[in-house]
Coordinates of C-alpha atoms in Angstrom, one line a residue:
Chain A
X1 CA 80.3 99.4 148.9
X2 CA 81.7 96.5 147.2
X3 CA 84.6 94.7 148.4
X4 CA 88.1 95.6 146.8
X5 CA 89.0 93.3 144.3
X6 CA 92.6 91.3 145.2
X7 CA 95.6 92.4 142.9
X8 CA 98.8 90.5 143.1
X9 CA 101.6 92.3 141.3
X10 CA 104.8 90.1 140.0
X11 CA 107.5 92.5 139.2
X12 CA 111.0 92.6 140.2
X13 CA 110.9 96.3 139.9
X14 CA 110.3 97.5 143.8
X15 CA 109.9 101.1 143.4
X16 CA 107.3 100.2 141.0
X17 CA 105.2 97.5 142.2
X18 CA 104.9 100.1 145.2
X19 CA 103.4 102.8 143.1
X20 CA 100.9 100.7 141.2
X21 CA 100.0 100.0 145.2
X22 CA 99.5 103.2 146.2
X23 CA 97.6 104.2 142.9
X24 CA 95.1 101.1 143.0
X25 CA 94.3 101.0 146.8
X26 CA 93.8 104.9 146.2
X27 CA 90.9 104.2 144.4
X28 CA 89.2 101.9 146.9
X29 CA 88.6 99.7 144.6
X30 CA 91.4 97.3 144.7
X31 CA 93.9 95.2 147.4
X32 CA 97.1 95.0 146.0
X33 CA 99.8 92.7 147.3
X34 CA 103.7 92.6 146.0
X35 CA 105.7 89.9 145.0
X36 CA 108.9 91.1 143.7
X37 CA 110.5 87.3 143.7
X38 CA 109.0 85.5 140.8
X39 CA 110.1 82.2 142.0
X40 CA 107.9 82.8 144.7
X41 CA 104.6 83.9 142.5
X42 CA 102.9 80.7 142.3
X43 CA 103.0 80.4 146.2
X44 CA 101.8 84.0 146.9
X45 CA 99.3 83.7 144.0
X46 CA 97.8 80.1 145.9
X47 CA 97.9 81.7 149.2
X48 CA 96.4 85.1 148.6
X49 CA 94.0 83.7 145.5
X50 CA 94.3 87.2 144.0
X51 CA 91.3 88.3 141.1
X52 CA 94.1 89.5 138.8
X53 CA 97.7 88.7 138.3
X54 CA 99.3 91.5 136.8
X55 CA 102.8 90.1 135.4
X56 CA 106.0 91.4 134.4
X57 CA 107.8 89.2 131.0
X58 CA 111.7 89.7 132.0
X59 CA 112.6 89.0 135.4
X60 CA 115.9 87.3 137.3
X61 CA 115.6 83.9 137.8
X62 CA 112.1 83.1 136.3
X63 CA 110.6 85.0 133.4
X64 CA 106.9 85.9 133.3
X65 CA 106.1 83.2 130.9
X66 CA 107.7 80.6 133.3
X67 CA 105.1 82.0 135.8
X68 CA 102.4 81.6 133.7
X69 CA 102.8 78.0 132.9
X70 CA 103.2 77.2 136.9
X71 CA 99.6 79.2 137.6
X72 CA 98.3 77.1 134.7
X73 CA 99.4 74.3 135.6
X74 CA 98.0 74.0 138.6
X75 CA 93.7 74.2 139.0
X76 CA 93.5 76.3 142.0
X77 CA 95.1 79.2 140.0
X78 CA 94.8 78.1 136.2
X79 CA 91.4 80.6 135.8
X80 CA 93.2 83.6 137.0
X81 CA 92.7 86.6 134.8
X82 CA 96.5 87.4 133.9
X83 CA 98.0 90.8 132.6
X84 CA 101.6 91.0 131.0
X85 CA 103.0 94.4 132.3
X86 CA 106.5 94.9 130.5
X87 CA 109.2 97.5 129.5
X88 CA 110.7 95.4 126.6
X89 CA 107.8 95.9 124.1
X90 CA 106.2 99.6 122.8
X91 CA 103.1 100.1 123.0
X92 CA 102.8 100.2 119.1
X93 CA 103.6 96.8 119.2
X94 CA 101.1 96.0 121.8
X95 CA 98.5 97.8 119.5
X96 CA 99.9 95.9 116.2
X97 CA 99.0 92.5 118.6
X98 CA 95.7 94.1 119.5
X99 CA 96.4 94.4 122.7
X100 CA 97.4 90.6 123.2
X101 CA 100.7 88.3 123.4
X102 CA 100.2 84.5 123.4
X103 CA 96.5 85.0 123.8
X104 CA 97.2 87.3 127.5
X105 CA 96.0 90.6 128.0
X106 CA 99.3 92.7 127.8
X107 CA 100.5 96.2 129.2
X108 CA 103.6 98.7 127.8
X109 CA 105.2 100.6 130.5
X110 CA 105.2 103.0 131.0
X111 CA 100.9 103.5 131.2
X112 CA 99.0 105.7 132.6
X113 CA 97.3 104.4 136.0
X114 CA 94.0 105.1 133.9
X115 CA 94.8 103.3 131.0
X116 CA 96.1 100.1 134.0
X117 CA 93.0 100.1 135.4
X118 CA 90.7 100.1 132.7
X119 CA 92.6 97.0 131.9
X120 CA 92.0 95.5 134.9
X121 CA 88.4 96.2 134.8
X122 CA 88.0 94.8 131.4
X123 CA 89.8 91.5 132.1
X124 CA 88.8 90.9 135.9
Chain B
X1 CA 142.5 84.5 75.1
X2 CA 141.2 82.1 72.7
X3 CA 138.1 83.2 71.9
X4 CA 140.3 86.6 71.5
X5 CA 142.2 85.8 68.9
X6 CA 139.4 84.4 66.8
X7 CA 137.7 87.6 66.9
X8 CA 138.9 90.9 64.8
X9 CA 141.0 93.3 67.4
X10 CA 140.3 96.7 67.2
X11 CA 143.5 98.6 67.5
X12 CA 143.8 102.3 67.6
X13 CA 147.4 103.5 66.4
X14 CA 148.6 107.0 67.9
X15 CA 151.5 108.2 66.7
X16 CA 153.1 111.2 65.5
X17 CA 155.6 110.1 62.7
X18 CA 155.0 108.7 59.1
X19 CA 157.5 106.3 59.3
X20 CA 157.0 104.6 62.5
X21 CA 153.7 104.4 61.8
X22 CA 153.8 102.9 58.5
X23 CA 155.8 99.7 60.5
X24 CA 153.4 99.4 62.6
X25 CA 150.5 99.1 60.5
X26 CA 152.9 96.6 58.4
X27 CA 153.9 94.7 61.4
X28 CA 150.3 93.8 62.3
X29 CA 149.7 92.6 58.8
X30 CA 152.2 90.2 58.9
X31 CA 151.5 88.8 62.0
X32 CA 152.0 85.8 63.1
X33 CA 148.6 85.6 64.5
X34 CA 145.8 87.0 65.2
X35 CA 143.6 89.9 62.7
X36 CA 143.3 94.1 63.3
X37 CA 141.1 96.1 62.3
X38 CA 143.3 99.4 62.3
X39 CA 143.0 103.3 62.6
X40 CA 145.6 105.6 63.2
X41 CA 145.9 109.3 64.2
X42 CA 149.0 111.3 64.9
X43 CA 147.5 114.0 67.6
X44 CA 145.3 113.3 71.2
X45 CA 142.6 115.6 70.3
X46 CA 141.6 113.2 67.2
X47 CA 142.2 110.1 69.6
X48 CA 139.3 111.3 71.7
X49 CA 137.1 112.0 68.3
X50 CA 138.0 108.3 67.3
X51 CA 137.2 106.7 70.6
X52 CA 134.1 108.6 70.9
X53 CA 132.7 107.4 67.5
X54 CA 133.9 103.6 67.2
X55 CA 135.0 100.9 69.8
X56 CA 138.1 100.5 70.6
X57 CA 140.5 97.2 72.2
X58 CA 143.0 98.5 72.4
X59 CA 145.6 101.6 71.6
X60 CA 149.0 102.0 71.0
X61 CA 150.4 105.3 72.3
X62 CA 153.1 107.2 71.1
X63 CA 153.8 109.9 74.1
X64 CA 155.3 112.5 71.8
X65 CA 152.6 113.8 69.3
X66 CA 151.5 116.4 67.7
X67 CA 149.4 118.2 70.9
X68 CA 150.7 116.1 73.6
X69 CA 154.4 115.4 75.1
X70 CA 155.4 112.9 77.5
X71 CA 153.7 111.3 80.7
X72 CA 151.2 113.5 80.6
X73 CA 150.1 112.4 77.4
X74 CA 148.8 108.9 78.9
X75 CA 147.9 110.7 81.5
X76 CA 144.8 112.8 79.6
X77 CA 144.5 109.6 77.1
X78 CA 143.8 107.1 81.0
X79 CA 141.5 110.1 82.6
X80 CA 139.5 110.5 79.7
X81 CA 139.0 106.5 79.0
X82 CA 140.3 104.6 82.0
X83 CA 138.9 101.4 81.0
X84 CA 140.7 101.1 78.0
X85 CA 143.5 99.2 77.3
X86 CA 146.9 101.1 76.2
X87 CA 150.1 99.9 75.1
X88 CA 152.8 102.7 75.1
X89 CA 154.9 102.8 72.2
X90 CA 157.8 105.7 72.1
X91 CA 161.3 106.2 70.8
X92 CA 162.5 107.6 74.7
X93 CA 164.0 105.7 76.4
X94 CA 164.4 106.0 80.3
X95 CA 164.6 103.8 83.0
X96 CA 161.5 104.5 84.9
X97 CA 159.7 105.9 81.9
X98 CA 158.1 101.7 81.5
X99 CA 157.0 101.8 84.9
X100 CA 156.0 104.9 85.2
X101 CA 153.5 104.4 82.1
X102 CA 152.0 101.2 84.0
X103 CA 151.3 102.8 87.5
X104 CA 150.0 105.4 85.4
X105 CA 147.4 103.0 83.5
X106 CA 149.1 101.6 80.6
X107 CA 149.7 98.0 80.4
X108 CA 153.0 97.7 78.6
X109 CA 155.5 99.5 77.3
X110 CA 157.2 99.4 74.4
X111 CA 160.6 100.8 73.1
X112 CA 160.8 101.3 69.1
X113 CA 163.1 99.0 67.2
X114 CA 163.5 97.1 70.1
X115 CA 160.4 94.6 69.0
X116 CA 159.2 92.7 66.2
X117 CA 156.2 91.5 64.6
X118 CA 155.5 89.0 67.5
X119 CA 156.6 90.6 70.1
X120 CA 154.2 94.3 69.2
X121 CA 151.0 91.2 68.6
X122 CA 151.9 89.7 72.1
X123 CA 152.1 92.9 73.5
X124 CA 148.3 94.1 72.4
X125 CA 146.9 91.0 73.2
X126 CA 148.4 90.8 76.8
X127 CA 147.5 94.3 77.1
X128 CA 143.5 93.3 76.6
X129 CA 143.7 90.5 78.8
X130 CA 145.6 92.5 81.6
X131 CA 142.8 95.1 81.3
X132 CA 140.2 92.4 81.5
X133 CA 141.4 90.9 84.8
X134 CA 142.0 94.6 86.1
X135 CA 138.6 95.8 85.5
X136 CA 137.3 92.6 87.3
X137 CA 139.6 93.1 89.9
X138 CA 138.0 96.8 90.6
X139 CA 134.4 95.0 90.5
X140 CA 135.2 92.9 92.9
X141 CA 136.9 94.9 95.0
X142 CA 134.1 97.5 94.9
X143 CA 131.7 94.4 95.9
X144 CA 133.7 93.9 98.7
X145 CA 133.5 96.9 99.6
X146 CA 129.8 97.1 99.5
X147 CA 129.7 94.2 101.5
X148 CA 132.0 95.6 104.0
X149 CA 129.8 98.3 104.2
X150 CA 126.2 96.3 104.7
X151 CA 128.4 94.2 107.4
X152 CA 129.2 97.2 109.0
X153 CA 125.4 98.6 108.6
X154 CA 124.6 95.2 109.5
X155 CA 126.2 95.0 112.9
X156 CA 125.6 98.7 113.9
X157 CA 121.8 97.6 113.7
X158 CA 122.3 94.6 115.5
X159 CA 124.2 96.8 118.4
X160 CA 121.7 99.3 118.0
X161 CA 118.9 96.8 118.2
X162 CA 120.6 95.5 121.2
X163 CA 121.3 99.0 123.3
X164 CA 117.8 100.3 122.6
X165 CA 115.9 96.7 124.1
X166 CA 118.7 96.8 127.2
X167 CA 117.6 100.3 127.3
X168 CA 113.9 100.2 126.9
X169 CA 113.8 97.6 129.7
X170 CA 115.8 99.2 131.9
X171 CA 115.1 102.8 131.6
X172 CA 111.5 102.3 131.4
X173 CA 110.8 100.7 134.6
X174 CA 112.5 103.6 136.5
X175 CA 110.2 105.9 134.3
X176 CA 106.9 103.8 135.0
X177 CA 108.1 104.5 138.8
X178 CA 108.1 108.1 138.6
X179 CA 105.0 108.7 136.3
X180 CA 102.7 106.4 138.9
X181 CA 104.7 108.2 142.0
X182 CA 103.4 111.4 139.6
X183 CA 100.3 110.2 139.3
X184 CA 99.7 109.1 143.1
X185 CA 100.9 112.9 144.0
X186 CA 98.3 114.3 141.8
X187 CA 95.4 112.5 143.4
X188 CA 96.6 113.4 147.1
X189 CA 97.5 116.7 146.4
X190 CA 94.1 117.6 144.5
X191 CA 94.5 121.4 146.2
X192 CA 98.3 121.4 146.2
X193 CA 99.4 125.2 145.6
X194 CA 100.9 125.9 142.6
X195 CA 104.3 125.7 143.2
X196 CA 103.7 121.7 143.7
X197 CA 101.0 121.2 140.9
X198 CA 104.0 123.0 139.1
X199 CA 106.6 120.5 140.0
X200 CA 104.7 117.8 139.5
X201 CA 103.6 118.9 135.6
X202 CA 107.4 119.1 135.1
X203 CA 108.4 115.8 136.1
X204 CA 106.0 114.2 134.4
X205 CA 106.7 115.9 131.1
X206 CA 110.4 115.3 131.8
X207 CA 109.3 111.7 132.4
X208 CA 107.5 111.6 129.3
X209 CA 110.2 113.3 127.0
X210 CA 112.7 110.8 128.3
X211 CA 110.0 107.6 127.3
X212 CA 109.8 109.1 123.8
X213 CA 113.5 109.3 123.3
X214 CA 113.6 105.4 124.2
X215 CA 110.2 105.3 121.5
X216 CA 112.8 106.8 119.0
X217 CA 115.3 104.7 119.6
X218 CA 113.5 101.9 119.4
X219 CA 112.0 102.7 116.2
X220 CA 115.1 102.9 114.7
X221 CA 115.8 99.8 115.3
X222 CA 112.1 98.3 114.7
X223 CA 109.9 97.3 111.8
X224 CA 107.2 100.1 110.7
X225 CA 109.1 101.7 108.1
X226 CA 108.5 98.7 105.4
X227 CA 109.1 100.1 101.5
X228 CA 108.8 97.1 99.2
X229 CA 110.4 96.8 95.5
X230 CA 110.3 94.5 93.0
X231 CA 113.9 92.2 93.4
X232 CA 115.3 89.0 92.7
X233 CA 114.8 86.9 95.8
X234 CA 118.6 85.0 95.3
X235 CA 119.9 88.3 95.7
X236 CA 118.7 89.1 99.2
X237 CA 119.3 85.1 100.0
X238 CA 122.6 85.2 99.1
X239 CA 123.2 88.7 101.3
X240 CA 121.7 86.7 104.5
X241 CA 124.5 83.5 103.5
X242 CA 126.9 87.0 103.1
X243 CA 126.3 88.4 106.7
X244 CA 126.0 84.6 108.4
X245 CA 129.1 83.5 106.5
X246 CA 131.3 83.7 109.5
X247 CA 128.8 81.9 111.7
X248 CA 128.2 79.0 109.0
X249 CA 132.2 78.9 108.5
X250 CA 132.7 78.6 112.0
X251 CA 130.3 75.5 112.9
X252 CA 131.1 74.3 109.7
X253 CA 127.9 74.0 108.2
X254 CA 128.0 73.2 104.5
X255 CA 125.5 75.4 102.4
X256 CA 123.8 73.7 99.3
X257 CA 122.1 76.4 97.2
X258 CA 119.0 74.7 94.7
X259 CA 117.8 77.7 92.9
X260 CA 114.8 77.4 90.2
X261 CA 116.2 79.5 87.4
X262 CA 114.1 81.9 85.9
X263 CA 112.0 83.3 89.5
X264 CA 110.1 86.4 89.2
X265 CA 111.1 89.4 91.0
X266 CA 109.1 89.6 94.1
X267 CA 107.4 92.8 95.7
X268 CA 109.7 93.0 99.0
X269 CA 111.3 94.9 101.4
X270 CA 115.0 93.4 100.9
X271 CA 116.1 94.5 103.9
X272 CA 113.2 93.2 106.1
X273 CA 113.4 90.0 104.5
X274 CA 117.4 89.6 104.5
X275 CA 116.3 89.9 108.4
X276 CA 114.6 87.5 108.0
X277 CA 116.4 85.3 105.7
X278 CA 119.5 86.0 108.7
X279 CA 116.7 85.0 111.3
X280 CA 116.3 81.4 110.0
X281 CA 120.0 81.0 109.2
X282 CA 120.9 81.9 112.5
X283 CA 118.5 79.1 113.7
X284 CA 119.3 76.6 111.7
X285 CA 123.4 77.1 112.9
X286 CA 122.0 77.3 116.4
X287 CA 121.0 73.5 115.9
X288 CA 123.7 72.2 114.0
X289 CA 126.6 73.3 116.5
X290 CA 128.8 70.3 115.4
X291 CA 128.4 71.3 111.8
X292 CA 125.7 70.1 109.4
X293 CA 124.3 71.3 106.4
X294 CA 121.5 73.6 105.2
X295 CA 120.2 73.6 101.8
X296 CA 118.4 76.4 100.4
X297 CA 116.0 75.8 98.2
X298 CA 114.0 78.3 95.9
X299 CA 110.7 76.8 93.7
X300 CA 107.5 78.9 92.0
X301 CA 104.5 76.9 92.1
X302 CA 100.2 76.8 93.0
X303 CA 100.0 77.2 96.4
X304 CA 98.2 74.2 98.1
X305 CA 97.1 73.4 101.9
X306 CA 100.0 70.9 101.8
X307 CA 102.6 73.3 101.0
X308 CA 102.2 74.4 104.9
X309 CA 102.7 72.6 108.1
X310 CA 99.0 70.9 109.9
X311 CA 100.5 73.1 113.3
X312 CA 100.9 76.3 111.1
X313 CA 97.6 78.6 111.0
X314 CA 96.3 79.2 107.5
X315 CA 95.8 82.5 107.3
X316 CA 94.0 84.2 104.7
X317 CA 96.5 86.3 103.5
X318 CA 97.6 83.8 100.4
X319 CA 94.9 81.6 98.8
X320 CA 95.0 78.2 97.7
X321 CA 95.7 78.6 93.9
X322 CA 97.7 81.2 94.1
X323 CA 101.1 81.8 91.9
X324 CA 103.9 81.5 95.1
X325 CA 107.0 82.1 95.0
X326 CA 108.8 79.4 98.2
X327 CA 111.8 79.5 99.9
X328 CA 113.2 76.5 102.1
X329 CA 115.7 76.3 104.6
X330 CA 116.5 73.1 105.3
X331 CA 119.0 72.0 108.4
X332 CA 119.7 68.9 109.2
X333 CA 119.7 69.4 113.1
X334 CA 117.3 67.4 115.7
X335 CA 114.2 69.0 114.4
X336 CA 111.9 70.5 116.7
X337 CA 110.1 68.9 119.2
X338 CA 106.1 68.8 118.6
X339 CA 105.3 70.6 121.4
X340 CA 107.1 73.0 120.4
X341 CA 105.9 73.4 116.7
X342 CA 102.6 75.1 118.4
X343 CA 104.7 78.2 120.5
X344 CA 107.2 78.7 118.2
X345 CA 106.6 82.2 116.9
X346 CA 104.8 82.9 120.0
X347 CA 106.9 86.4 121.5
X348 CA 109.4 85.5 124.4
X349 CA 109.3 81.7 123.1
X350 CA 113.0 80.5 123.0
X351 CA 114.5 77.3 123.4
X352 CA 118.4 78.8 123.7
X353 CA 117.3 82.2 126.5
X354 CA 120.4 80.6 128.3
X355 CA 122.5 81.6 125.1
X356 CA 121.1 85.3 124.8
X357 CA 118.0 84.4 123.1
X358 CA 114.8 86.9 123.6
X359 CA 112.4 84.8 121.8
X360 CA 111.7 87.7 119.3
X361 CA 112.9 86.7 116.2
X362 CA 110.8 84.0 114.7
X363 CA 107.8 86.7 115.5
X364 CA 109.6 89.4 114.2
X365 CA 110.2 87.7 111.3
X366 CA 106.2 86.3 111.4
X367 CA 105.2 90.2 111.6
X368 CA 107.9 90.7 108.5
X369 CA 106.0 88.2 106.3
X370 CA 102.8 89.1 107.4
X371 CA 103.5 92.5 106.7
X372 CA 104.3 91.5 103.3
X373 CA 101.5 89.0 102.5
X374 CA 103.6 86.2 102.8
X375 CA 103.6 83.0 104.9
X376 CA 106.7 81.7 107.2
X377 CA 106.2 78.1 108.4
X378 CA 108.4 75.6 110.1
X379 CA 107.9 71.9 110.2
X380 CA 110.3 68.8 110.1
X381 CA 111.1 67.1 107.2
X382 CA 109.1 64.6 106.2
X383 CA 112.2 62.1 106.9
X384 CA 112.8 63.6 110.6
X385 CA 116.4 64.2 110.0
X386 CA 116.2 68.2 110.7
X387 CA 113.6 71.1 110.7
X388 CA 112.3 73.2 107.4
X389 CA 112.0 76.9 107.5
X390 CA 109.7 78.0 105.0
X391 CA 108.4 81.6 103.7
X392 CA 105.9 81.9 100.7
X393 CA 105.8 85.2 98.7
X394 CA 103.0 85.7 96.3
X395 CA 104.3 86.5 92.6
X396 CA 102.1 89.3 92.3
X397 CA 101.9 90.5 96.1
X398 CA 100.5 93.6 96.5

C-alpha cells in the first residue's frame, strides 16, 4: 500500500475543513491536516510540507491570494500543487475559466467529495 | 420666435358666428406682423376633419359652436389633439373661465372686443412658443423619468448583486459542511437501514435545493444572459456618465466628452457594456479622489498591434486590419504601477479590498468584452500623467 498523500486544508470554515478530513482520510488515500488561521498557512504548510494545498479565496485577515504569494515566495513551498476551494464563484464560472483562476486549479463549493478528489489526483 | 415669424403660420379659426369670424380673418390680414395661412369652421366635428387632413399651428377656439358648448368644448378639441396649440376666443366672460381654459390645455384666453389686431397676432404667436417649451418640458420630464427608473434598476442590481455574493459565500460554506458530513455518513453507514439511508437522501436533496436557490440568485445578478443589438455607442456612454454622475460630482471630477461624429452602430449588449462603461468610470473616480478629470474619447479606425498595451494579451478575437470601433477613458490619476499592469483583470485582484473592492470588476468587464468580441485594455498614457481604459468593438462584430 502506498503512503497517504499529505493534504493541508486552508479554510476558515471549521465545520468544513473537518468534513473534507473525514471524507479524504476515509479513503486511505490521503492525510489531511487543518489550518483554519490563514495567517498561520505558510508556517503550517513549511512545517507539515503537505503534497497539495487546497485553499480557500475569502478569508479574515488574509485572503487566499495573499497565501499564495507567501508559498511562492518562498522555495521550500513555491512547487506546491495549489487548489482554490471557494463559495464566492459558481461553478459555471469555474467552467467558463476552464476550470482555472490566475493560472490555479480552482474548486466551487459546494462539490461533491468525488468531484474534490479527482481534483486532487489530477493536480497532485 | 424669429425664425417663426418668417415662416407662414397655420391658423385654424373655430367659431360659430359670421360676424366674429369675419374680424378675425380681417384682423390677421392687417397685422402688424407676421403672415396666416387661414381656415375656418364653425362646428368641432369639422375641426377634427380639418386637423386630420392639413397641419395645423395653431387654433383659435370659440367654446360656443354649433355641436359643442363651453369647457367641454376645449376639453374634446385638447384630448383629441393635445399637442396642439389653442388659443380660446369667446364672447363669455367669467372670472375663472381664463384659467380654467389654461389648466385645461389652452394657452391663452381671449375675451371678444376686448383685443385688437396686435394683441389677437401676439396672442397666436405666444400661444406656439408656450406649446413648444411645454411639449419639451414633457420630454424632458419623461427622460427624467426614464432615468429615474434605470437608477432605480440600476441600484436594485447592484444590491441584488451584493446580497446574492454575501450570500453565496456565506450560505454555501454551511451547505458544503452538510453535503461532505452527508457524504461521510453514506460511506460509514454502507448498510444503514432504511430509515437512515432515508434521512440522509433528504438532507442532501434539501442541501442541494437550497445551493440551487443561491445558483438562481446569482444568476440574476450575473452575466450569461447576453442579447446584443445594433446601438449607438454614445448612447450607452453617456448612460454610464448618467448612473456615475453623483460619484463624478462629488470628487469633482470634470468630464471632457471627444466624440467622432458619424460612429456606426455597434452589435452590443447595452446593458453589459454600460456595466462596463460604469466599471471603468468607477475606477477612474477611485484614483482621482481630490478631483481630476476623465476624458472620454470615441474614434473608428484599422486596428493595429499598437492600438493595445505590450502587457495586454493579443487575443485573437479582433485581427489586425480590422474596422474598430475604440473607446478611451482617460483619468488623470497616478497611473498604475507596472507590476500591476500584468494582474490587473486577474479575479480577486484589487488595489482598494480595504474600500469594499472584490477584485471582480475589471474581469467581469474582461468576460463582457470577450463575450462580445471586443478587447478592454488598460495602460498609462504615454505622458504618465494618469491611466487609459480602453475597449475595442469591431464595426461588424458578429
Amino acid at each position: 500500500m502506498t503512503e497517504p498523500k499529505r493534504i493541508l486544508i486552508v479554510d476558515d470554515e471549521v465545520g468544513f475543513t473537518e468534513m473534507v478530513k473525514l471524507n479524504l482520510e476515509d479513503t486511505g488515500r490521503f492525510l489531511v491536516r487543518i489550518e483554519n488561521d490563514s495567517t498561520r498557512a505558510f508556517e503550517t504548510a513549511l512545517g507539515y510540507r503537505p503534497e497539495l494545498i487546497l485553499l480557500d479565496i475569502i478569508m479574515p485577515e488574509m485572503e487566499g491570494p495573499d497565501v499564495l504569494c507567501q508559498l511562492r515566495e518562498n522555495e521550500q513551498t513555491a512547487q506546491i500543487p495549489i487548489i482554490f476551494l471557494t463559495a464566492t464563484v459558481r461553478k459555471s464560472e469555474v467552467n467558463q475559466e476552464d476550470g482555472f483562476i490566475s493560472g490555479y486549479p480552482f474548486l466551487a463549493k459546494p462539490c461533491t467529495v468525488e468531484e474534490l478528489i479527482q481534483a486532487i489526483d489530477q493536480n497532485i | 420666435m424669429d425664425t417663426e415669424l418668417k415662416r407662414t403660420l397655420q391658423v385654424l379659426i373655430v367659431e360659430n358666428n359670421d360676424v366674429d369670424r369675419a374680424v378675425l380673418i380681417n384682423m390677421l390680414s392687417k397685422a402688424p406682423y407676421g403672415s396666416f395661412q387661414i381656415s375656418a369652421t364653425d362646428s368641432l366635428q369639422e375641426t377634427f376633419e380639418l386637423l386630420k387632413q392639413s397641419l395645423v399651428d395653431v387654433v383659435l377656439l370659440d367654446l360656443n359652436i354649433k355641436d359643442s358648448n363651453g369647457i367641454d368644448t376645449l376639453k374634446r378639441l385638447h384630448g383629441r389633439y393635445p399637442q396642439l396649440a389653442v388659443v380660446v376666443n369667446t364672447g363669455e366672460y367669467q372670472d375663472d373661465l381664463g384659467l380654467r381654459a389654461v389648466t385645461m390645455g389652452a394657452q391663452d384666453y381671449l375675451i371678444k372686443g376686448m383685443y385688437k389686431s396686435y394683441g389677437l397676432v401676439k396672442a397666436l404667436y405666444y400661444a406656439i412658443e408656450r406649446k413648444k417649451a411645454e411639449t419639451e418640458l414633457h420630454k424632458a420630464m419623461d427622460e427624467l423619468k426614464e432615468m429615474q427608473a434605470q437608477l432605480i434598476r440600476a441600484e436594485k442590481m447592484n444590491v441584488v448583486g451584493g446580497v446574492a455574493s454575501g450570500i453565496a459565500h456565506e450560505v454555501k460554506n454551511p451547505l458544503a459542511t452538510i453535503l461532505y458530513g452527508v457524504e461521510y455518513l453514506n460511506t460509514v453507514l454502507k448498510d444503514g437501514d432504511d430509515k437512515i439511508e432515508l434521512t440522509l437522501r433528504s438532507i442532501k436533496d434539501a442541501a442541494y435545493k437550497a445551493n440551487s436557490i443561491i445558483k438562481d440568485l446569482l444568476d440574476f445578478a450575473s452575466l450569461s444572459d447576453i442579447k446584443r443589438d445594433l446601438c449607438p455607442i454614445e448612447r450607452t456612454i453617456e448612460q454610464g456618465l448618467v448612473l456615475t454622475h453623483h460619484q463624478c460630482e462629488k470628487f469633482q471630477i470634470k468630464i471632457v466628452k471627444h466624440f467622432a461624429t458619424n460612429l456606426p452602430n455597434v452589435l452590443i449588449d447595452k446593458n453589459r457594456i454600460e456595466q462596463v462603461v460604469v466599471d471603468l468610470i468607477l475606477n477612474a473616480i477611485a484614483v482621482m479622489k481630490n478631483g481630476g478629470t476623465l476624458t472620454i474619447r470615441t474614434t473608428r479606425k484599422i486596428f493595429d498591434r499598437s492600438d493595445i498595451s505590450v502587457a495586454s494579451n493579443l487575443t485573437d478575437s479582433i485581427a489586425v486590419g480590422e474596422d474598430v470601433l475604440i473607446v478611451d477613458f482617460e483619468d488623470t490619476g497616478k497611473g498604475i504601477p507596472d507590476e500591476y499592469l500584468e494582474k490587473i483583470f486577474d479575479p480577486f485582484f484589487t488595489t482598494h479590498r480595504a474600500a469594499g473592492g472584490v477584485g471582480l470588476g475589471l474581469s467581469i468587464a474582461r468576460t463582457i468584452m470577450d463575450s462580445h468580441g471586443g478587447m478592454i485594455d488598460l495602460a498609462n498614457k504615454e505622458d504618465k500623467q494618469g491611466a487609459r481604459a480602453r475597449l475595442v468593438f469591431k464595426v461588424n462584430g458578429k
